[in-house]
XYZ file of C-alpha atoms in Angstrom:
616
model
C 83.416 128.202 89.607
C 87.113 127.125 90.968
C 88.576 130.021 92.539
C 91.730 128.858 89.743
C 89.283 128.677 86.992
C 88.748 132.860 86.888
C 90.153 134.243 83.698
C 90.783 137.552 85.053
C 93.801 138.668 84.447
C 95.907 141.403 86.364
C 93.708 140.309 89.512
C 95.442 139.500 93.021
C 94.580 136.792 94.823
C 96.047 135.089 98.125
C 97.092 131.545 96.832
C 98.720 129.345 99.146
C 101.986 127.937 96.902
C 100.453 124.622 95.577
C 97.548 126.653 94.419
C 99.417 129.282 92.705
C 101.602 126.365 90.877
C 98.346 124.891 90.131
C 96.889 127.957 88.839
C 100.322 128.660 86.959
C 99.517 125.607 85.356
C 96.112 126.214 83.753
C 97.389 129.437 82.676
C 99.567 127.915 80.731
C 97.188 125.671 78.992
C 97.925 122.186 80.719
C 95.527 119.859 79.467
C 96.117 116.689 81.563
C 97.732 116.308 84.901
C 98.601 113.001 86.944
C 99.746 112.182 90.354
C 100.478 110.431 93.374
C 99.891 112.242 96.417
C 102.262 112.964 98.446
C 102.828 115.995 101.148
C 103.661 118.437 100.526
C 102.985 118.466 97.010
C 99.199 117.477 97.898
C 97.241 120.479 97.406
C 97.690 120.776 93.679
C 96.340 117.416 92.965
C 93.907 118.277 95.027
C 93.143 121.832 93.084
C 93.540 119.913 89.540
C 91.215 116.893 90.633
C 88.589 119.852 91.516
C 88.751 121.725 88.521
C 88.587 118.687 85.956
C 85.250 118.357 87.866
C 84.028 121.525 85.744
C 86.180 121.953 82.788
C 87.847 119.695 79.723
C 91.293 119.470 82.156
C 91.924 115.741 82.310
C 93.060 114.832 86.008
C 94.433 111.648 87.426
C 95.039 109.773 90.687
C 97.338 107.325 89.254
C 98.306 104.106 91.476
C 102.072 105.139 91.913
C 104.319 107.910 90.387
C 105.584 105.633 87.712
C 102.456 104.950 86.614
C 101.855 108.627 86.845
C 104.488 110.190 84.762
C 104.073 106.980 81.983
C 100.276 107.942 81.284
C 101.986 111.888 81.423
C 104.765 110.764 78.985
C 101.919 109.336 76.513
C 100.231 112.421 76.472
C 103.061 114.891 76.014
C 104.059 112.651 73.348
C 100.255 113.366 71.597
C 101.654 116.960 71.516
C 99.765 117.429 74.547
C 100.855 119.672 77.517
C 100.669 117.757 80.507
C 102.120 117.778 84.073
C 103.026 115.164 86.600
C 103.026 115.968 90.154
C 104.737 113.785 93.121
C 107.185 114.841 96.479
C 110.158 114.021 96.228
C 110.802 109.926 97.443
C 107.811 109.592 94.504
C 110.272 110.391 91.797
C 112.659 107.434 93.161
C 109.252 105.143 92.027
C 109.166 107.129 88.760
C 113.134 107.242 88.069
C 112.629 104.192 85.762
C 110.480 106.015 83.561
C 112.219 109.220 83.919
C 115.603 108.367 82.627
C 114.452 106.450 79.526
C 111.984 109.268 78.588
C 114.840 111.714 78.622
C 116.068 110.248 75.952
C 112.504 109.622 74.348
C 111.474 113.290 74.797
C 108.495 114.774 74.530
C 106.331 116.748 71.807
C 103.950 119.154 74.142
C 105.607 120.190 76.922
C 105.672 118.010 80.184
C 106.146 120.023 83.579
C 107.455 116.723 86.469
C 106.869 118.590 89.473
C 109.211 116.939 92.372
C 108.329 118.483 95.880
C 111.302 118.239 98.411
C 110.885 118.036 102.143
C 113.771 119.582 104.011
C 113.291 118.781 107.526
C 111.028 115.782 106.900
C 107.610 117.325 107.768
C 106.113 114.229 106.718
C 108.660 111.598 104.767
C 111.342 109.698 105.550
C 113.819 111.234 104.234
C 115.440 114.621 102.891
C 116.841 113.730 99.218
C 117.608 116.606 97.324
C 116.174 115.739 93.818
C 118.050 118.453 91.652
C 120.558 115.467 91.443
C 118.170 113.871 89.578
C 118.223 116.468 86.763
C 121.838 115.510 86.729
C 121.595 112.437 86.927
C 118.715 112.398 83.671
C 120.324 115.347 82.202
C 117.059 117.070 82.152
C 116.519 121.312 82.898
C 115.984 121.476 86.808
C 113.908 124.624 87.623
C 113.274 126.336 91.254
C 111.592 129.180 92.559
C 111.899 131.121 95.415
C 108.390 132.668 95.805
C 104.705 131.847 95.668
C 104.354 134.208 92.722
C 107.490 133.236 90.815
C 106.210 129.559 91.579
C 103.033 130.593 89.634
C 105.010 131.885 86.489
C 107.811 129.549 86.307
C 105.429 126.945 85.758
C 104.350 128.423 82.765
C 108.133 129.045 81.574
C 108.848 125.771 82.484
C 106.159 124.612 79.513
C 107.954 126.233 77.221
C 111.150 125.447 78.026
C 109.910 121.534 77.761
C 108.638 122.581 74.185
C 111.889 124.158 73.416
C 114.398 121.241 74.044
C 111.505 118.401 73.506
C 112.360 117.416 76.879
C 110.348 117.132 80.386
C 111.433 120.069 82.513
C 111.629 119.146 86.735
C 110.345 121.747 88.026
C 112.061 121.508 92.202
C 110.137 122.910 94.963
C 110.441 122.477 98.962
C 107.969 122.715 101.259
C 108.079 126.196 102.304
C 107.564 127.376 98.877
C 104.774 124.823 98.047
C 102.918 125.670 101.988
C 103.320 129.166 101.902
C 100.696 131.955 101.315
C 101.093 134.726 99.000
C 99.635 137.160 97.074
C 99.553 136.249 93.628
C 98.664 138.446 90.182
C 96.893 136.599 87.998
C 97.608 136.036 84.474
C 95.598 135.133 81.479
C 94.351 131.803 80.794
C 96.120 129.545 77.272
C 93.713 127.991 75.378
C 93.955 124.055 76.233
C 95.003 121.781 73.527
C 93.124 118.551 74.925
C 93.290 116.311 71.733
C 96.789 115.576 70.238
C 98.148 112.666 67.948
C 100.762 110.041 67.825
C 103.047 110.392 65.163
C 104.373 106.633 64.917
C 108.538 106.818 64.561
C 109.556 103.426 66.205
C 113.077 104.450 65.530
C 112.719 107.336 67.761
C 110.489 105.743 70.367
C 111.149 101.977 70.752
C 114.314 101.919 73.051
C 115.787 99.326 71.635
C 119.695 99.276 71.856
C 120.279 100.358 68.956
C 117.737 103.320 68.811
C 119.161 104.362 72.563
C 122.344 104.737 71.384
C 121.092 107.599 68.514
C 118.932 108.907 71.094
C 121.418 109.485 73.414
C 123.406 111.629 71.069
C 120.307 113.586 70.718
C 119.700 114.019 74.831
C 123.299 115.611 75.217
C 123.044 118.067 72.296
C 119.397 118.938 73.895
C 121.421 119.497 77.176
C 123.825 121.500 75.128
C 121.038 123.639 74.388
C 119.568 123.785 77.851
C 123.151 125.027 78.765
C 122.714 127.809 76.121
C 119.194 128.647 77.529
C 120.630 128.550 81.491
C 123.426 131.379 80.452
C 120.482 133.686 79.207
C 117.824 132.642 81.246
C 116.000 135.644 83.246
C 115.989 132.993 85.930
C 119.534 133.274 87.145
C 120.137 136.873 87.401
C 123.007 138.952 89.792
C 121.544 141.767 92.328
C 123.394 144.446 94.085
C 127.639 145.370 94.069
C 130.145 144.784 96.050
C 133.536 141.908 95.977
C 131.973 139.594 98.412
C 129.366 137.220 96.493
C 126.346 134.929 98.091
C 125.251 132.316 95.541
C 121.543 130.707 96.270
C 118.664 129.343 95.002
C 114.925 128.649 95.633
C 113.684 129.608 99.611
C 117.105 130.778 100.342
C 117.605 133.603 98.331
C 114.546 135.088 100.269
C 116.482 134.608 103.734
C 120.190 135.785 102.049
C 118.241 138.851 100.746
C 116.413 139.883 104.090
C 119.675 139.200 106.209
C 121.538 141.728 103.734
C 119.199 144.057 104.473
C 119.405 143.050 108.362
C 123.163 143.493 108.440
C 123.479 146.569 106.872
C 125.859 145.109 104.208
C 123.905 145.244 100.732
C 126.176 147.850 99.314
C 129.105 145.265 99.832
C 127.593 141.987 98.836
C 126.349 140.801 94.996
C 124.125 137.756 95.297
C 123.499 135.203 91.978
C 120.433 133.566 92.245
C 120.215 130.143 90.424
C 116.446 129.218 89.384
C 117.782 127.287 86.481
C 119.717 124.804 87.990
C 121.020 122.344 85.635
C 122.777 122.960 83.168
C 124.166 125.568 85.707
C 124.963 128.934 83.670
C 128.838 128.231 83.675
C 129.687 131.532 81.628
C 127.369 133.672 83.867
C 129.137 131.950 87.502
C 132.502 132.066 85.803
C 131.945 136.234 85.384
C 130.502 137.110 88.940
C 133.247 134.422 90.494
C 135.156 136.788 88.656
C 133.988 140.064 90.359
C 134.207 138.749 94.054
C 137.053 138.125 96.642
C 134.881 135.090 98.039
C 132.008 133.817 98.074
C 129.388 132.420 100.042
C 126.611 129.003 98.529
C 123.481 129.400 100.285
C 121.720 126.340 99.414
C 119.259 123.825 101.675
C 119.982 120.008 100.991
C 122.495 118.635 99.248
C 125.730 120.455 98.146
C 124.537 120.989 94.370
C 124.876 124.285 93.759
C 128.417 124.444 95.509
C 129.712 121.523 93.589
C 129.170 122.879 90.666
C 130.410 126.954 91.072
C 133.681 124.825 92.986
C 133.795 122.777 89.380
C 133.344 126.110 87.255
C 136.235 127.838 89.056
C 138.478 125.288 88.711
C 137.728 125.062 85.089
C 138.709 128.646 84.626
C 141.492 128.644 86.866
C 139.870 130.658 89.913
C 141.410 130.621 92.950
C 139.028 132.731 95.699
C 137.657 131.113 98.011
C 134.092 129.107 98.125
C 132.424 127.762 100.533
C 128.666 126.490 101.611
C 128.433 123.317 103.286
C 130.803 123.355 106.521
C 130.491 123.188 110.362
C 130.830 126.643 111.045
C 128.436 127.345 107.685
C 125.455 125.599 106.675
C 124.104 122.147 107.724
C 123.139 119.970 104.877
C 120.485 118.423 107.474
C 116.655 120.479 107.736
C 115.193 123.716 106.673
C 117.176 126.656 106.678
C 115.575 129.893 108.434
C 116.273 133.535 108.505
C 118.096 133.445 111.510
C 120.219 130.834 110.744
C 121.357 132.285 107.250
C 121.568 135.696 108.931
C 124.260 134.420 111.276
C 126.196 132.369 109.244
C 126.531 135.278 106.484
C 128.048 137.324 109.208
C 130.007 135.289 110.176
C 131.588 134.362 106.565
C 132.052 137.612 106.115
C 133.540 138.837 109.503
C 130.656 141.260 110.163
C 130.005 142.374 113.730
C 126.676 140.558 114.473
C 124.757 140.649 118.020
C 121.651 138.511 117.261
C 118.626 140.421 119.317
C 118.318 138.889 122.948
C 115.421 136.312 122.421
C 112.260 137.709 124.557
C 111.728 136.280 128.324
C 109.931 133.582 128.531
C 110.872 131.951 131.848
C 107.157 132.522 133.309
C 105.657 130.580 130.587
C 105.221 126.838 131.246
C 106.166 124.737 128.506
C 104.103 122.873 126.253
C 103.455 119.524 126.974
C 104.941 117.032 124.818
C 102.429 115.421 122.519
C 103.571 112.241 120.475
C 101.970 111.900 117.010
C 98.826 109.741 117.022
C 96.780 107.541 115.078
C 93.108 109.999 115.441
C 90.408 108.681 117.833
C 88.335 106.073 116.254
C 90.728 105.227 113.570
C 90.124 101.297 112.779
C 93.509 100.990 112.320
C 94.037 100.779 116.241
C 91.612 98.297 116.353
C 93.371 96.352 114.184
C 96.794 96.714 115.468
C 95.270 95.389 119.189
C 93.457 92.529 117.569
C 96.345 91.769 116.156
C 98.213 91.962 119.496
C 96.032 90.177 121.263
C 95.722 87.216 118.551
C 99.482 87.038 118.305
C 99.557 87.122 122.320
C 102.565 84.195 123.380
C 104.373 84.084 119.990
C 107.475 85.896 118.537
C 106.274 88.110 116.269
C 107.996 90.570 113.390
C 105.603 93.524 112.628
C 106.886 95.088 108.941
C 104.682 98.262 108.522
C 104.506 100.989 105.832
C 103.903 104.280 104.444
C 100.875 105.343 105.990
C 98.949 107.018 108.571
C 98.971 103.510 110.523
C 102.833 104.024 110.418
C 101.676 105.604 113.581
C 100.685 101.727 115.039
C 104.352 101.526 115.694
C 104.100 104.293 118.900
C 102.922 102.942 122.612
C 100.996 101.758 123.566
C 100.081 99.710 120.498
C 103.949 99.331 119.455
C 102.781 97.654 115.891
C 105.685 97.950 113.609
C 109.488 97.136 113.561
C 110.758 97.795 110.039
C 109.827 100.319 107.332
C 111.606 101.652 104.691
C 109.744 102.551 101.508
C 106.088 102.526 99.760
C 105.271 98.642 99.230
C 108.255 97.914 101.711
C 106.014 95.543 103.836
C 105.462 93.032 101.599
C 108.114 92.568 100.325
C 110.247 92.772 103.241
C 107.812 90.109 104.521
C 109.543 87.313 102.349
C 113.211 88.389 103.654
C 111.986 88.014 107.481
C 110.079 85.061 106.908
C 113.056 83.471 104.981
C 115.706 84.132 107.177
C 113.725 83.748 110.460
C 111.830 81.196 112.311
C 110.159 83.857 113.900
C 106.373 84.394 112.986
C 105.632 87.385 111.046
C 102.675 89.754 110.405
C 102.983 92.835 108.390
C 100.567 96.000 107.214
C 99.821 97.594 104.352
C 97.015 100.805 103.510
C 94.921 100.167 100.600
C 95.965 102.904 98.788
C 99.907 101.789 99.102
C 98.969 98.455 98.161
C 97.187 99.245 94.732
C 100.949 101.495 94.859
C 103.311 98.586 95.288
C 102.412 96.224 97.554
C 101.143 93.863 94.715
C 104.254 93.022 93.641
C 105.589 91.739 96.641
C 102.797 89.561 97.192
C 102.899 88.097 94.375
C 106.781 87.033 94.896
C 105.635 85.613 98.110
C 102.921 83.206 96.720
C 105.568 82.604 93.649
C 108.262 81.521 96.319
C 106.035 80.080 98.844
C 106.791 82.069 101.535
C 105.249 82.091 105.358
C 103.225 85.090 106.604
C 100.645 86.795 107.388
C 99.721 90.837 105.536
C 96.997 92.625 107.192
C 95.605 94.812 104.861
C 94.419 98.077 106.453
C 91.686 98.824 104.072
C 90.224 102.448 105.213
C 88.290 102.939 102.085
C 90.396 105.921 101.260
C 93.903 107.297 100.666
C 93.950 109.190 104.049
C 97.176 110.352 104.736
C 97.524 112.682 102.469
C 94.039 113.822 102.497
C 91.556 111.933 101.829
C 92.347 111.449 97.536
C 91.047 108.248 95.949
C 92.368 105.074 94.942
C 91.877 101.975 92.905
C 89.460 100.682 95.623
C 87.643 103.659 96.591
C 84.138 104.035 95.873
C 83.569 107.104 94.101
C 80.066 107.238 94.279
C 80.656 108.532 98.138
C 82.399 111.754 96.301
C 79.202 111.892 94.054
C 81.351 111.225 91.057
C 80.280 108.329 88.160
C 82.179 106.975 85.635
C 85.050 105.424 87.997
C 85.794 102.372 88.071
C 86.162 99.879 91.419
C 88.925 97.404 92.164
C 87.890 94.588 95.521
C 91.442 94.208 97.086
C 89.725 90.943 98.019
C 89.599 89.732 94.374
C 92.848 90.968 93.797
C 94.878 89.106 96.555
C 92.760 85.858 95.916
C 93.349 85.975 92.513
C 97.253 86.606 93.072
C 96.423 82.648 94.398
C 96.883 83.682 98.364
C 94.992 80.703 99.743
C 94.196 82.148 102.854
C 92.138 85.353 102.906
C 89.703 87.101 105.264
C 87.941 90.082 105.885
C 87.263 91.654 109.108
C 85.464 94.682 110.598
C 87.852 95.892 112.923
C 85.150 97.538 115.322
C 83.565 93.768 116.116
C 86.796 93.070 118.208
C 85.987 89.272 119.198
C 85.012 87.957 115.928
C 88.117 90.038 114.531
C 90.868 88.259 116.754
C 89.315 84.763 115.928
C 89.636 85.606 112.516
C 93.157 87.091 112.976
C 94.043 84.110 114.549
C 92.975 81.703 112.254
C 95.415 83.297 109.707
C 97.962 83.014 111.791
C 98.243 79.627 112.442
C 97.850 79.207 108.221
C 101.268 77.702 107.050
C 102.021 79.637 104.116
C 100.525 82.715 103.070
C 97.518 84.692 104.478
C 95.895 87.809 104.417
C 93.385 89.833 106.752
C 91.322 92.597 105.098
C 90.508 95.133 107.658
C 87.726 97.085 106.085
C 86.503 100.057 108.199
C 86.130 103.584 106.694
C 88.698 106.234 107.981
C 86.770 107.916 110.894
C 87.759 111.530 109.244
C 86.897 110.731 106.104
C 83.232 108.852 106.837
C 82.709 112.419 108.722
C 83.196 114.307 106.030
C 80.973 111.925 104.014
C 78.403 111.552 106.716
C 79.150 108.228 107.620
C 80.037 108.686 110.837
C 79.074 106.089 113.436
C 76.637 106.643 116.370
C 76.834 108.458 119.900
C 80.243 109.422 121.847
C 80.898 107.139 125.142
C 81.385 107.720 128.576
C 82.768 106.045 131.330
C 79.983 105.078 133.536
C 80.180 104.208 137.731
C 81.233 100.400 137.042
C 84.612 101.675 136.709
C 87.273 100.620 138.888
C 89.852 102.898 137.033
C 92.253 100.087 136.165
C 92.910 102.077 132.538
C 93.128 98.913 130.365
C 91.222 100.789 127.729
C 93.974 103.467 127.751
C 97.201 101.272 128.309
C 96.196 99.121 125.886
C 94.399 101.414 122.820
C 95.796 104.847 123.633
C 92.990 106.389 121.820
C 93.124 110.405 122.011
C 89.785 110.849 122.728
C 90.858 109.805 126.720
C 92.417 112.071 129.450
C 92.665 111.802 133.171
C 90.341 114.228 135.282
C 90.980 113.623 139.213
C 92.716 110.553 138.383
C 89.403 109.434 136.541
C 89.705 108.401 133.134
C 87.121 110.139 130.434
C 86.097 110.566 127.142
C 86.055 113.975 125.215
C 82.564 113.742 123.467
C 83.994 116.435 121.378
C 86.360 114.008 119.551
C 84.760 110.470 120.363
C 83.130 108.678 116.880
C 81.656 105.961 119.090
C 83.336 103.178 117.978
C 82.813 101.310 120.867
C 85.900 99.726 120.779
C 87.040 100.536 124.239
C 83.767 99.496 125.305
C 84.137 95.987 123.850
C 87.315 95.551 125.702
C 86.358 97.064 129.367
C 86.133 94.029 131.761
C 83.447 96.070 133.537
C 81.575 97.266 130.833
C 81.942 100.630 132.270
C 81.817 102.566 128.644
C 78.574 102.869 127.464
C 77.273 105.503 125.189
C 75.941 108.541 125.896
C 72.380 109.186 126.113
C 71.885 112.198 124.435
């Protein structure tokens, strides 16, 4: 049985913070989840698709977050609790849906779980997605501990039931890839089956149903606002005139650096985990009770907007502050150092940081540059390319992927990316406005996402390039989670269905398409280069399995290589491929066995044929 599956309540557990959200989640009774994955919300995706394996939980990997939180909206709307997980440039995809169904509401309650990435571990940017609350007027939630994490989610169910609204629940990545221990609760009952109670004047958005249903969102946010004053979410600790206000992962650091400075006697802190409507009644009563205070808050200014906004409706004068140059950054994480300091430092308290330890006698680490893994077809691919494309001017669009990578020497395979599906569409603009050649990439998984659409606008309008479609047969950045065009049969799973990219794009009328193993490097770059030279629209289909993934599914290729005595060390294979499975031993070059798949594409490009596999 799933470790998340035990119905044993008042049992601890360690639970990293996905899992406990996850687990918070089936306590409460969810019934269907969806998602796209996306770090670092990942791992409960990853925990529901598992579970709905061996119980009636109904789990999907939907092709983007819109489509996600649609088939979640349905649901909810059955009377069905239901969740929708993405991080947070997802919800950007899934905004259309989410503003409109604010207004729509929901029956059961609907958890939209939005994980934000201060510091960009792994996104491309660092939007702070409690604006979106705002923005939808929906109830923003956000914990501030693995275990709160775990029952919030369940409050947050309730609270959706309550107003009839979805609920965002915020996290950030050290709350969702932390480890904790965790008590467990008991398990709800889960309502699987629900029904549609037809009211086209209360869920057709016409105009003139929008504008009722509009009323109806404010007085529901009047509500929420009633529910934020009381909630036991946004409570006050400890005495004193000088106040700290904070929320999620920060009230953790403000509450250890108290302790650190001696001062928890002198300070109060409010801690926000409902966090819009923000509790104006509560703020306007401990702004009352302090000389100044302090917003301890990563991202965005939210929380410091809004207690600025509440004193200056009740006519406060003390001072506020959060976001500053001598306070806190709005850019990256926050850590307990960094909040330590800057509280002293508000607050005029004698502070001597502790002398960091010597470390002059250790060397430091050697830099090393994020790479694509060794064997990945994707290099392959990106020096066929290269080589095909060898004497012409060439713009290289990429996108969200692991073969974002490509655009690193030595393969340097990418010179614009901004957003899921970016590359194709992007595509049209360069090859519109420039006489310049160009060839972009795509995974399969972001293609199914929304790639589509931009390829269809560019056989529509007749544009000129070329999309190489990096088809890995899996979703693998994120860890290895299926898509439309992954066989499921490889996960020992029936009842899937499968989608050939090839059928798609030819039936999207691309005139031009071909499909290449990216390991057979000479047949590759004819075929690359045949596309090319196509005037109008083309597309290459690199199909090769990700070299983690066909491990874990046994599909792994043959014997490691090694660099025999033909070589005459002039490193094309590492100059030009970079693969990680090379390093220099007395100015030799040689391959770690340890990590080589034996994809034998530096062997196919050695002049010498000096790489030749191993014998044993």
């Amino acid at each position: 049985m799933h470790k998340l599956l035990k119905d044993d309540p008042g049992a601890q557990m360690v639970l990293l913070g996905n899992e406990a959200i996850a687990r918070g989640a089936i306590e409460a009774g969810v019934a269907v989840a969806t998602t796209y994955p996306g770090t670092p919300s990942s791992e409960i995706s990853l925990n529901f698709f598992q579970m709905s394996q061996e119980c009636d939980l109904y789990f999907e990997y939907s092709t983007n977050e819109k489509v996600a939180l649609e088939v979640a909206a349905a649901t909810a709307n059955c009377g069905v609790r239901s969740m929708c997980m993405m991080k947070h440039v997802g919800l950007n995809v899934a905004a259309d849906a989410l503003m409109t169904l604010a207004y729509v509401g929901v029956k059961g309650g609907l958890v939209v779980l939005t994980a934000d990435d201060p510091f960009m571990f792994s996104s491309q940017n660092e939007q702070d997605n409690r604006y979106y609350g705002k923005l939808a007027g929906l109830p923003v939630l956000e914990p501030s501990s693995v275990e709160e994490a775990k029952d919030m989610v369940g409050k947050a169910f309730d609270l959706s039931e309550a107003l009839q609204e979805p609920v965002l629940f915020r996290t950030t990545t050290r709350i969702n890839h932390s480890t904790a221990p965790v008590t467990l609760g008991p398990i709800a009952p889960r309502k699987t089956k629900g029904y549609f109670q037809k009211n086209p004047m209360s869920y057709v958005t016409v105009p003139a149903v929008s504008r009722t249903l509009h009323v109806k969102l404010l007085k529901n946010l009047d509500k929420a606002l009633e529910l934020s004053e009381t909630s036991p979410f946004n409570f006050v600790t400890g005495k004193g005139k000088w106040g700290i206000v904070c929320n999620g992962v920060s009230y953790g650091y403000v509450m250890d650096a108290l302790k650190d400075l001696g001062i928890g006697d002198r300070v109060q802190v409010l801690r926000i985990g409902f966090s819009n409507p923000l509790p104006e009644k509560k703020i306007t009563a401990f702004l009352q009770s302090c000389d100044k205070v302090l917003v301890a808050e990563e991202g965005e200014p939210f929380l410091e907007e809004g207690v600025r906004s509440i004193a200056q409706g009740a006519g406060l004068t003390l001072p506020i502050r959060g976001k500053a140059p001598e306070l806190f950054s709005r850019l990256y994480e926050f850590d307990p150092g960094m909040v330590r300091k800057v509280i002293a430092g508000y607050f005029g308290i004698d502070y001597a940081p502790k002398a960091k330890l010597a470390l002059t006698d250790i060397p430091p680490l050697p830099q090393r540059p994020p790479n694509l893994c060794a064997g990945c077809s994707h290099r392959a691919t990106f020096y066929e390319v290269k080589q095909a494309a060898e004497g012409k001017d060439v713009v290289y669009p990429t996108d969200i992927g692991c073969y974002t990578l490509g655009f690193l020497p030595p393969l340097g395979m990418g010179d614009f990316l901004i957003c899921m599906g970016g590359s194709t569409s992007t595509s049209c603009g360069f090859s519109k406005a420039s006489d310049q050649k160009v060839v972009s990439f795509i995974g399969d998984s972001t293609f199914f996402h929304s790639g589509i659409p931009g390829l269809v606008n560019a056989v529509f309008n007749n544009h000129n390039f070329t999309l190489v479609i990096l088809d890995n047969g899996i979703t693998a950045m994120t860890g290895h989670q299926p898509n439309p065009g992954v066989d499921m049969s490889l996960f020992n799973l029936g009842g899937y269905g499968r989608i050939s990219i090839a059928e798609v794009v030819k039936a999207l009328g691309v005139q031009h398409v071909s499909v290449i193993k990216p390991y057979k490097v000479r047949k590759s770059i004819e075929a690359i280069r045949e596309a090319l030279d196509f005037k109008g629209v083309s597309v290459v289909i690199a199909e090769e399995m990700c070299a983690l993934f066909a491990k874990s599914v046994k599909k792994a290729k043959g014997k490691p290589f090694m660099v025999g005595d033909k070589c005459k060390n002039h490193r094309d294979c590492v100059n030009l491929l970079g693969c990680p499975a090379f390093y220099i031993e007395n100015d030799r070059v040689k391959i770690d066995s340890a990590i080589c798949v034996g994809c034998a594409v530096c062997a196919q490009i050695c002049p010498e044929n000096a790489i030749v596999p191993m014998k044993s």
